[in-house]
CSV table of C-alpha atoms in Angstrom, one decimal:
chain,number,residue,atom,x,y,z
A,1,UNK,CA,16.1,-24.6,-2.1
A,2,UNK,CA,18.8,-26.3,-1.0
A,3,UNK,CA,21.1,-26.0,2.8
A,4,UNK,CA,23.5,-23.7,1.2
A,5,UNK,CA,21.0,-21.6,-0.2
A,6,UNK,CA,19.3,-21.2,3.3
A,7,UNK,CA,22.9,-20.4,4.9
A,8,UNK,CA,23.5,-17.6,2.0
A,9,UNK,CA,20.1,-16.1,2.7
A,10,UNK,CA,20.9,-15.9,6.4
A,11,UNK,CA,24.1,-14.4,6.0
A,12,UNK,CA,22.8,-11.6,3.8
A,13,UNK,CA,19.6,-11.3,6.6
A,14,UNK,CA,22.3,-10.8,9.0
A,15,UNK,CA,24.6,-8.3,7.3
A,16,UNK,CA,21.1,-6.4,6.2
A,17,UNK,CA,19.9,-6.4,9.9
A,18,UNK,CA,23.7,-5.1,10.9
A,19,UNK,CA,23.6,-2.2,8.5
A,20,UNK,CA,19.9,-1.4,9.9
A,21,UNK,CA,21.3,-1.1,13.5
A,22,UNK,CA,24.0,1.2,12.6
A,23,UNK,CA,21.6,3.7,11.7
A,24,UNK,CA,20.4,6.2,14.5
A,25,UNK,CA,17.5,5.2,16.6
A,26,UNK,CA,14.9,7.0,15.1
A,27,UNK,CA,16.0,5.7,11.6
A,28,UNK,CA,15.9,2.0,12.8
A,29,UNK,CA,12.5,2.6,14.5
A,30,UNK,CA,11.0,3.9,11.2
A,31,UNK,CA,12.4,1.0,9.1
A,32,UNK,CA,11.2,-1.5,11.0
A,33,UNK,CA,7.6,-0.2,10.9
A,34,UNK,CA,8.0,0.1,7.3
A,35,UNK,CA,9.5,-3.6,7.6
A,36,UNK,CA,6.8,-4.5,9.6
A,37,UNK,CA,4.0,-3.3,7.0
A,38,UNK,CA,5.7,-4.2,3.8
A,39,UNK,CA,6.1,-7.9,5.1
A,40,UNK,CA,1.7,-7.4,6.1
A,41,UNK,CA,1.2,-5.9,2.8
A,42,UNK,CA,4.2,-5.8,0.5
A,43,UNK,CA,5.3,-7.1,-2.4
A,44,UNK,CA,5.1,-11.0,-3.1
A,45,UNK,CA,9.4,-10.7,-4.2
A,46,UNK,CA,9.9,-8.4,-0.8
A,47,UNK,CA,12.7,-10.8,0.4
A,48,UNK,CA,14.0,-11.7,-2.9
A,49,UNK,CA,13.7,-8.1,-4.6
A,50,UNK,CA,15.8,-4.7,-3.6
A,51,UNK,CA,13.4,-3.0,-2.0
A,52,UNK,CA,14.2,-3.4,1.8
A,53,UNK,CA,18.1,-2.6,0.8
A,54,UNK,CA,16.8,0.7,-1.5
A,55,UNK,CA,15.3,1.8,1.8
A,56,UNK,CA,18.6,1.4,3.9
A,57,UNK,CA,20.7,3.0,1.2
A,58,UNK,CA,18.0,6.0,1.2
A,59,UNK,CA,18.6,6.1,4.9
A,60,UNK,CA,22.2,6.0,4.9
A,61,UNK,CA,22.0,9.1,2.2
A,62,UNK,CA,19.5,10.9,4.5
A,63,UNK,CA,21.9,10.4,7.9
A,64,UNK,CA,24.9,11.4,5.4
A,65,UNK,CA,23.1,14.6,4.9
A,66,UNK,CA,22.4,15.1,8.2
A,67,UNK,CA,18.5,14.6,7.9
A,68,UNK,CA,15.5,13.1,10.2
A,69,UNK,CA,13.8,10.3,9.2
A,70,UNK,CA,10.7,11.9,9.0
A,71,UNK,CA,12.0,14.7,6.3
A,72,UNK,CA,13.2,11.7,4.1
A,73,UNK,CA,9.8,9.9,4.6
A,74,UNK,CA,6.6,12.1,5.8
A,75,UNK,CA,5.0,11.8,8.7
A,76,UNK,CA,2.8,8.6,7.5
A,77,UNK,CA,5.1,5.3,7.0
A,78,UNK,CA,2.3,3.4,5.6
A,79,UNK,CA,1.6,5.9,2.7
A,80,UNK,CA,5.3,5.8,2.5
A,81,UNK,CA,5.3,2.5,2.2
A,82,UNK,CA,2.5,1.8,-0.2
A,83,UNK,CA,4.1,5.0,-2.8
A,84,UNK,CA,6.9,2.3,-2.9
A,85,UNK,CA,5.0,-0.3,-3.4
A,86,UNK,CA,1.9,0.7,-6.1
A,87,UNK,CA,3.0,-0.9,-9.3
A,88,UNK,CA,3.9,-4.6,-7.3
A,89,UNK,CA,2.5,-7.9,-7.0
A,90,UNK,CA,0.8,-8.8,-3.3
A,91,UNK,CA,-0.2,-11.7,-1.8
A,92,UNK,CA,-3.9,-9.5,-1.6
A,93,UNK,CA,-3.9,-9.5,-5.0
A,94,UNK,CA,-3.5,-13.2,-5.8
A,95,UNK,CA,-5.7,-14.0,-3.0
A,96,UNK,CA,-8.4,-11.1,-4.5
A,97,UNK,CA,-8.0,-13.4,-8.2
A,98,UNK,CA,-8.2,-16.2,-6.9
A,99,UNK,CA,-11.8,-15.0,-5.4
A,100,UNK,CA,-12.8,-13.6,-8.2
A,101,UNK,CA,-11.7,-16.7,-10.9
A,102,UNK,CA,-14.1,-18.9,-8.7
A,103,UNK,CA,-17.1,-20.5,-10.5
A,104,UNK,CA,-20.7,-20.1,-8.9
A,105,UNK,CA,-19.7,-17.4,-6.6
A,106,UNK,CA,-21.6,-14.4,-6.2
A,107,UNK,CA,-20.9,-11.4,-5.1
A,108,UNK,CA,-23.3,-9.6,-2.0
């Protein structure tokens, strides 16, 4: 990865994290919990992959339509979150194989 690749990736950060703070408050407190557990738990391409900018156009839609957060998402972000999520890669499940493709260990 070269310099101009790390300038181009900050520049998109920073235009992602402006169109998160023009949402209303209770929309930019939700997606940063959902940030916040996707980046814990998430996919391995979370950065590199659409997901976090699927979620900000979903929000947009949702304040276009004049809706809460909380109708768009539920009540529970993590089950949101790992809906979206189910069929993708994680870092717990390279670090689960790599466990289990060890020689001479046994499980308790």
């Amino acid at each position: 990865m070269g310099i101009r690749d790390i300038i181009e990736g900050k520049k998109q950060w920073r235009a992602h994290m402006a169109r998160v703070k023009a949402l209303p408050p209770d929309y930019q407190i939700v997606y940063k919990e959902i940030q916040r557990y996707i980046f814990k738990v998430g996919p391995i391409d979370v950065l590199d992959g659409p997901l976090l900018s699927g979620i900000i156009d979903f929000f947009e839609e949702g304040v276009a339509a004049n809706r809460g957060v909380l109708e768009l998402i539920g009540n529970d972000v993590a089950a949101f979150c790992d809906d979206l999520t189910k069929d993708s890669r994680t870092y717990a499940d390279i670090y689960q194989e790599s466990i289990s493709e060890k020689p001479g260990t046994a499980e308790k």
